[in-house]
């Protein structure tokens, strides 16, 4: 797809599944429209994959996993290839970030900044592959005990619309570096950069079948993939667990609490609040959706957040001056506006936003004004439920114990943030808050070496870091008797000290 710097009209492309290193026809019914959320225009059409399509992709992946070209590749050769894929990704950054902006509506400044980090994920995991060591375990007696690790097999990955490539690559880098293979079902809203990356990687030398893509709706194609009996690991963002016995890494949402203490600079806290709440149009599982602010600075924080929010420039995602793009679909826009209504109904105070935004020349785009509600109580729906849009709430607290009570009053536990200059408090609160990720005086910082995942209803397992890499292997324990002593349990059973 040729993407001009400011696309006015683009030919509607027809895509198929990506299997065995090429796009193939799939589905047996009506094609699905892929839209530009900034304009509402159809930019591509994709199939809704059938069970037979899923089976074909899985068989291709199995052949690749067991074949010589991939399954027989030694560790150093695979690490060199993964580094080459990182180089190919980097060489195509301009195409990829513009295509992502076209497909999911995030401003080019955001997609450029996010995607430019992703080659490092592949380089990091290639390094882990080279540095991997199996264990020699000291055990009782004259025995040598060591472990062998082998790649687990086929990883099914259902990715969401909000960070199409970033969330894919967090898994894909570990999959490729470990010697596994994958079948990916991208969101039906945002499949285009995933398809493009598969093409780029194939041209860079990735063997056919290692990275397959099936397209379609989550409730049909995604469900069939997640429940396929041949998968050995499921990576899922924003859905439910598989019904098959497989390793699972699931990120299922969040409701990030941000605790702002009165010893922290209010202006700096407000700047982080705007970034955390509105980056990606708030469509991120770690959106700073609950600001819990100490009572002594509460009014000042609310007023300054209102002023900051109202300076954010909403507009054409391809305009470098734009700071906030559309949400992904009309349905998502309506969901965000519904939560604005819930805020009013439950007695919260609307500070700013709460309505659809009008962007000249983009009358059919899915824009929402960044929204702040104040005086929010913990039993309100906007405090408890994930909105997934440019929407945040502000709640006062009295002291540290009260802040933690409010922060932990949620079924979710993906991320939390703390704003304080008190180092002791920072560590106390980080230890006590219910979350898999905690940012102290920062927000949304990730690194390929740092484990990413949640607790509670936010899911299980971790992406990134050695935790993710290790979860792509089966571990075999090998026990070798190094002695030469005779053995006969049944000759003198009563006097033998142990079974072996």
XYZ file of C-alpha atoms in Angstrom:
500
model
C 0.000 0.000 0.000
C 1.501 3.343 -1.094
C 0.827 5.883 1.641
C 1.308 9.587 0.886
C 2.260 11.915 3.723
C -1.337 13.169 3.960
C -3.551 10.623 2.220
C -6.657 12.060 0.590
C -7.843 8.910 -1.126
C -6.369 5.426 -1.205
C -7.293 2.472 -3.360
C -9.104 -0.213 -1.405
C -6.810 -3.232 -1.295
C -8.004 -6.808 -0.926
C -5.953 -8.929 1.444
C -5.892 -12.613 2.303
C -4.305 -14.675 5.047
C -0.509 -14.883 5.162
C 0.558 -18.545 5.134
C 3.770 -20.203 3.961
C 5.400 -16.866 3.219
C 2.663 -15.371 1.010
C -0.888 -14.044 1.018
C -3.539 -16.594 0.077
C -7.287 -16.472 -0.371
C -9.345 -17.338 2.681
C -12.862 -17.201 4.049
C -16.057 -18.244 2.334
C -18.330 -15.290 2.878
C -18.569 -11.529 2.799
C -15.302 -9.630 3.170
C -14.772 -7.371 6.191
C -14.141 -3.646 5.765
C -11.028 -2.090 7.305
C -11.540 1.643 7.902
C -9.420 4.686 8.524
C -10.816 5.886 11.879
C -9.929 9.509 11.091
C -12.219 9.598 8.056
C -14.427 6.518 8.266
C -13.270 5.546 4.745
C -12.755 1.914 3.785
C -9.048 1.382 3.071
C -8.912 -2.426 2.741
C -11.005 -5.586 2.829
C -10.071 -8.817 4.556
C -11.619 -12.285 4.863
C -13.257 -13.760 7.927
C -11.269 -16.976 8.248
C -12.984 -20.359 8.542
C -11.972 -23.369 10.583
C -10.334 -24.803 7.451
C -8.275 -21.613 7.084
C -7.109 -21.884 10.693
C -6.196 -25.541 10.173
C -4.178 -24.680 7.072
C -2.169 -22.056 8.927
C -1.585 -24.400 11.871
C -0.387 -27.226 9.616
C 2.000 -24.830 7.904
C 3.349 -23.718 11.278
C 3.786 -27.329 12.441
C 5.734 -28.219 9.291
C 7.988 -25.195 9.788
C 8.562 -26.030 13.458
C 9.543 -29.607 12.639
C 11.361 -28.824 9.388
C 15.071 -28.418 8.810
C 15.005 -24.796 7.613
C 13.689 -23.520 10.972
C 13.451 -26.405 13.412
C 16.943 -27.556 12.477
C 18.545 -24.124 12.602
C 21.235 -23.802 15.263
C 20.993 -21.122 17.934
C 23.673 -18.821 16.554
C 22.255 -18.890 13.047
C 18.791 -18.130 14.405
C 20.114 -15.220 16.477
C 21.830 -13.797 13.385
C 18.557 -14.095 11.460
C 16.546 -12.381 14.210
C 19.057 -9.523 14.200
C 18.665 -9.317 10.431
C 14.892 -9.070 10.885
C 15.456 -6.168 13.286
C 17.516 -4.425 10.611
C 14.766 -5.020 8.025
C 12.170 -3.627 10.437
C 14.297 -0.522 10.954
C 14.802 -0.052 7.213
C 11.020 -0.007 6.716
C 10.063 2.180 9.682
C 8.732 5.028 7.569
C 6.336 2.745 5.707
C 5.245 0.958 8.867
C 4.516 3.980 11.055
C 2.569 5.746 8.299
C 0.560 2.601 7.644
C -0.160 2.241 11.351
C -1.357 5.851 11.531
C -3.603 5.260 8.533
C -5.045 2.096 10.045
C -5.531 2.976 13.731
C -5.609 6.778 13.747
C -2.774 7.494 16.172
C -0.885 10.674 15.285
C 2.297 10.127 13.270
C 4.399 11.493 16.134
C 3.102 8.689 18.364
C 3.425 5.850 15.854
C 6.914 6.956 14.820
C 8.085 7.111 18.429
C 6.532 3.781 19.380
C 7.557 1.749 16.340
C 11.128 3.026 16.353
C 11.628 1.133 19.655
C 10.505 -2.228 18.327
C 13.661 -3.397 16.500
C 15.358 -3.405 19.907
C 12.924 -6.080 21.111
C 14.228 -8.459 18.460
C 17.853 -7.608 19.233
C 17.300 -8.110 22.956
C 15.758 -11.552 22.530
C 18.412 -12.543 19.990
C 20.923 -11.703 22.724
C 19.028 -13.861 25.225
C 19.138 -16.750 22.765
C 22.916 -16.487 22.582
C 23.311 -16.057 26.337
C 20.927 -18.871 27.332
C 22.352 -21.471 29.714
C 20.850 -24.717 30.886
C 21.335 -25.681 34.515
C 23.529 -28.177 36.308
C 21.783 -28.913 39.614
C 23.574 -30.162 42.723
C 21.648 -33.167 44.052
C 22.277 -35.720 46.791
C 24.512 -38.637 45.974
C 26.797 -39.500 43.075
C 24.605 -38.044 40.349
C 24.872 -35.446 37.649
C 21.574 -33.614 37.144
C 21.177 -31.154 34.293
C 18.339 -29.597 32.312
C 17.635 -29.405 28.618
C 15.239 -26.845 27.181
C 13.413 -27.276 23.895
C 11.076 -24.797 22.143
C 7.458 -25.466 23.067
C 6.029 -25.277 19.536
C 3.198 -23.210 18.055
C 2.281 -19.907 19.713
C -1.152 -18.511 18.876
C -1.338 -14.740 19.288
C -4.528 -12.669 19.205
C -3.513 -9.002 19.080
C -5.646 -5.877 19.692
C -6.220 -2.705 17.690
C -4.635 -0.183 20.043
C -0.924 -1.035 19.558
C -0.977 -3.423 16.588
C 2.770 -3.815 16.037
C 4.055 -3.118 19.533
C 1.898 -5.757 21.201
C 2.636 -8.203 18.384
C 6.392 -7.681 18.598
C 6.554 -8.152 22.376
C 5.537 -11.762 21.684
C 6.990 -12.265 18.208
C 10.548 -11.385 19.223
C 10.549 -14.060 21.952
C 8.849 -16.576 19.654
C 11.455 -16.242 16.921
C 14.492 -16.077 19.202
C 13.407 -19.223 21.076
C 12.835 -21.263 17.911
C 9.051 -21.433 18.220
C 6.601 -20.563 15.426
C 3.450 -18.458 15.508
C 0.008 -18.013 14.018
C -1.278 -14.478 14.602
C -4.852 -13.195 14.453
C -4.633 -9.390 14.392
C -7.618 -7.226 15.233
C -10.026 -6.990 12.333
C -9.765 -3.212 12.763
C -5.984 -3.037 12.328
C -4.463 -5.932 10.337
C -2.420 -3.945 7.827
C 0.905 -3.436 9.591
C 0.943 -7.067 10.756
C 0.570 -8.217 7.142
C 3.246 -5.782 6.037
C 5.680 -6.959 8.703
C 5.219 -10.593 7.669
C 6.067 -9.627 4.095
C 9.151 -7.668 5.229
C 10.381 -10.556 7.386
C 9.839 -13.106 4.628
C 11.844 -10.990 2.191
C 14.580 -10.728 4.865
C 14.914 -14.533 5.007
C 12.399 -15.819 7.580
C 11.450 -19.364 6.444
C 7.863 -19.919 5.266
C 5.382 -21.028 7.925
C 7.262 -19.551 10.892
C 5.053 -16.420 10.996
C 1.540 -17.064 9.685
C -1.433 -14.698 9.864
C -5.134 -15.512 9.881
C -7.617 -12.671 9.473
C -11.155 -12.210 10.674
C -13.423 -11.444 13.592
C -12.328 -12.103 17.144
C -15.508 -13.968 18.075
C -15.083 -16.430 15.205
C -11.564 -16.614 13.730
C -9.924 -15.536 16.979
C -11.942 -17.990 19.043
C -11.143 -20.862 16.698
C -7.448 -20.063 16.808
C -7.395 -19.758 20.617
C -9.173 -23.110 20.973
C -7.207 -25.001 18.323
C -5.836 -28.249 19.812
C -2.434 -27.873 18.136
C -1.342 -24.685 19.915
C 1.134 -24.967 22.773
C 0.995 -21.342 23.965
C -1.655 -18.672 23.729
C -0.836 -14.969 23.913
C -3.943 -12.872 24.218
C -4.595 -9.193 24.835
C -8.105 -8.165 25.766
C -10.037 -11.456 25.615
C -10.720 -14.728 27.388
C -8.654 -17.830 28.002
C -8.373 -20.766 25.647
C -10.143 -24.027 26.362
C -7.127 -26.125 25.411
C -4.247 -27.133 27.657
C -1.535 -24.670 26.701
C 0.856 -22.136 28.169
C -1.012 -18.845 28.416
C 0.033 -15.218 28.571
C -3.004 -12.989 28.894
C -3.291 -9.247 29.276
C -6.970 -8.642 29.914
C -7.268 -4.959 30.673
C -6.551 -2.489 33.419
C -7.740 0.495 35.408
C -4.457 2.156 36.347
C -4.457 4.123 39.598
C -2.122 7.120 39.759
C -1.485 8.212 43.350
C -0.370 11.866 43.531
C 1.051 12.957 46.890
C 1.306 16.578 47.986
C 5.117 16.548 48.140
C 5.313 16.198 44.347
C 5.370 19.130 41.923
C 1.770 19.660 40.783
C 2.628 20.945 37.316
C 4.810 17.935 36.646
C 2.075 15.623 37.964
C -0.437 17.255 35.620
C 1.853 16.822 32.618
C 2.215 13.125 33.422
C -1.543 12.893 33.959
C -2.314 14.254 30.496
C 0.248 11.986 28.870
C -0.844 8.894 30.774
C -4.549 9.466 30.155
C -4.602 10.663 26.557
C -1.658 9.072 24.725
C -3.050 6.739 22.073
C -6.438 8.410 22.598
C -6.517 6.590 25.933
C -6.792 3.259 24.128
C -4.185 1.467 26.173
C -4.524 -1.019 29.003
C -2.229 1.122 31.151
C -4.145 4.362 30.533
C -3.903 6.634 33.575
C -7.629 6.313 34.113
C -7.872 6.874 37.892
C -6.056 9.834 39.391
C -6.083 9.614 43.185
C -4.865 12.945 44.483
C -4.057 14.113 48.034
C -6.754 16.459 49.341
C -4.346 19.341 50.046
C -3.492 19.729 46.332
C -6.697 18.295 44.866
C -8.368 21.517 43.683
C -5.148 22.871 42.191
C -4.525 19.570 40.389
C -8.038 19.483 38.908
C -7.892 23.070 37.660
C -4.452 22.636 36.109
C -5.423 19.322 34.501
C -8.466 21.040 32.986
C -6.281 23.779 31.526
C -3.723 21.306 30.210
C -6.352 19.044 28.667
C -7.980 21.923 26.821
C -4.681 22.767 25.082
C -4.391 19.316 23.461
C -4.713 19.637 19.683
C -7.205 17.194 18.129
C -6.965 16.671 14.389
C -5.756 14.837 11.309
C -3.376 12.087 12.475
C -1.062 12.794 9.520
C -0.612 16.432 10.574
C 2.571 16.642 12.679
C 0.877 19.307 14.824
C -1.860 16.882 15.900
C -1.593 15.592 19.463
C -4.763 13.502 19.734
C -6.294 11.359 17.013
C -9.576 9.444 16.812
C -10.591 6.322 18.660
C -10.663 3.183 16.550
C -14.342 2.972 15.557
C -17.799 4.479 15.845
C -18.616 1.770 18.372
C -15.670 2.755 20.556
C -16.557 6.453 20.299
C -20.080 5.639 21.452
C -18.703 3.575 24.349
C -16.617 6.494 25.596
C -19.594 8.852 25.331
C -21.717 6.317 27.228
C -19.252 6.484 30.114
C -19.545 10.261 30.052
C -23.251 9.772 30.597
C -22.519 7.299 33.422
C -20.321 9.923 35.067
C -23.186 12.439 35.043
C -25.718 9.855 36.247
C -23.530 8.733 39.147
C -22.918 12.281 40.381
C -19.369 12.990 39.222
C -18.413 16.504 38.082
C -17.498 16.944 34.421
C -14.393 19.130 34.263
C -13.856 19.140 30.491
C -14.687 17.110 27.380
C -17.313 14.424 27.514
C -18.469 14.988 23.927
C -17.580 13.992 20.388
C -15.043 16.315 18.785
C -15.430 17.932 15.367
C -12.381 17.996 13.092
C -12.690 20.045 9.871
C -12.421 17.831 6.819
C -12.914 14.698 8.922
C -16.650 14.836 9.519
C -16.970 11.046 9.588
C -14.000 10.464 11.888
C -14.327 8.915 15.336
C -12.993 11.773 17.467
C -13.701 12.279 21.175
C -12.715 15.337 23.199
C -10.296 14.403 26.009
C -12.435 14.030 29.101
C -11.838 14.649 32.805
C -14.336 13.939 35.595
C -13.663 15.071 39.178
C -15.178 14.269 42.580
C -15.359 10.618 41.544
C -16.201 8.058 44.233
C -14.904 4.500 44.232
C -18.344 2.951 43.714
C -18.958 4.863 40.470
C -18.814 3.034 37.152
C -16.191 5.399 35.746
C -13.928 4.486 38.689
C -14.418 0.720 38.406
C -14.812 -0.059 34.695
C -12.339 0.253 31.836
C -13.419 2.939 29.358
C -10.615 2.596 26.770
C -10.689 6.119 25.464
C -9.339 9.626 26.230
C -11.031 9.646 29.620
C -9.794 9.985 33.184
C -11.224 10.552 36.648
C -9.928 12.387 39.730
C -10.611 11.299 43.315
C -9.289 12.903 46.541
C -7.532 10.952 49.314
C -6.518 11.806 52.895
C -3.342 9.851 53.615
C -1.153 7.017 52.361
C -3.448 4.298 53.693
C -6.460 5.943 52.040
C -4.601 6.237 48.731
C -3.776 2.526 48.764
C -7.328 1.593 49.731
C -8.666 3.477 46.719
C -5.947 2.244 44.365
C -6.556 -1.392 45.286
C -10.345 -1.068 45.063
C -10.430 -2.661 41.618
C -10.570 -6.163 40.144
C -7.750 -5.145 37.781
C -4.054 -5.147 38.590
C -2.020 -4.397 35.483
C -0.232 -1.114 36.241
C -0.082 1.608 38.891
C 1.805 4.878 39.226
C 3.063 6.896 42.186
C 3.983 10.583 42.269
C 6.052 11.448 45.334
C 9.417 12.894 46.360
C 9.557 10.719 49.483
C 11.757 7.741 48.606
C 10.575 5.648 51.539
C 6.938 6.227 50.681
C 7.603 5.425 47.032
C 8.923 1.965 47.887
C 6.276 1.273 50.550
C 3.431 2.107 48.207
C 5.004 0.248 45.272
C 5.214 -2.848 47.460
C 1.616 -2.590 48.684
C -0.263 -1.614 45.521
C -1.960 -4.433 43.615
C -0.274 -4.331 40.189
C 2.191 -6.175 38.001
C 3.871 -2.944 36.868
C 4.538 0.164 38.963
C 5.924 3.476 37.733
C 7.377 5.886 40.264
C 7.409 9.462 38.939
C 6.897 8.270 35.367
C 4.279 6.576 33.204
C 4.024 4.059 30.349
C 7.747 3.266 30.391
C 8.558 -0.193 29.048
C 11.708 -1.984 28.003
C 12.291 -5.346 26.293
C 14.259 -6.465 29.365
C 11.542 -5.545 31.891
C 8.688 -8.034 32.535
C 5.232 -6.781 31.531
C 1.963 -8.223 32.841
C -0.665 -8.010 35.535
C -2.406 -9.695 38.443
C -6.057 -10.223 39.286
C -8.449 -9.702 36.378
C -5.626 -8.149 34.344
C -4.353 -11.593 33.391
C -1.489 -14.005 33.896
C 2.021 -14.497 32.584
C 4.591 -11.952 31.495
C 5.828 -10.543 28.231
C 9.351 -9.132 27.815
C 12.359 -10.028 29.919
C 13.787 -13.437 30.677
C 10.382 -14.426 32.110
C 8.827 -14.301 28.637
C 11.776 -15.979 26.921
C 11.848 -18.862 29.400
C 8.116 -19.494 28.957
C 8.753 -20.527 25.344
C 10.588 -23.697 26.386
C 9.816 -27.081 27.857
C 12.341 -28.056 30.523
C 13.635 -31.612 30.684
C 15.548 -32.861 33.728
C 18.290 -35.409 32.999
C 19.652 -37.455 35.944
C 22.870 -39.420 35.405
C 24.274 -41.911 37.937
C 28.016 -41.288 38.061
C 28.763 -44.116 40.537
C 29.447 -47.759 39.706
C 27.752 -49.379 42.702
C 25.643 -52.530 42.409
C 21.893 -52.073 42.808
C 19.219 -54.600 43.804
C 16.305 -53.234 45.806
C 14.738 -56.668 46.236
C 17.855 -58.393 47.609
C 18.030 -56.465 50.881
C 14.941 -54.276 50.879
C 14.631 -53.737 54.643
C 18.144 -52.346 55.067
C 18.184 -49.938 52.117
C 18.097 -46.300 53.184
C 16.174 -44.837 50.254
C 14.323 -45.899 47.157
C 17.119 -44.983 44.744
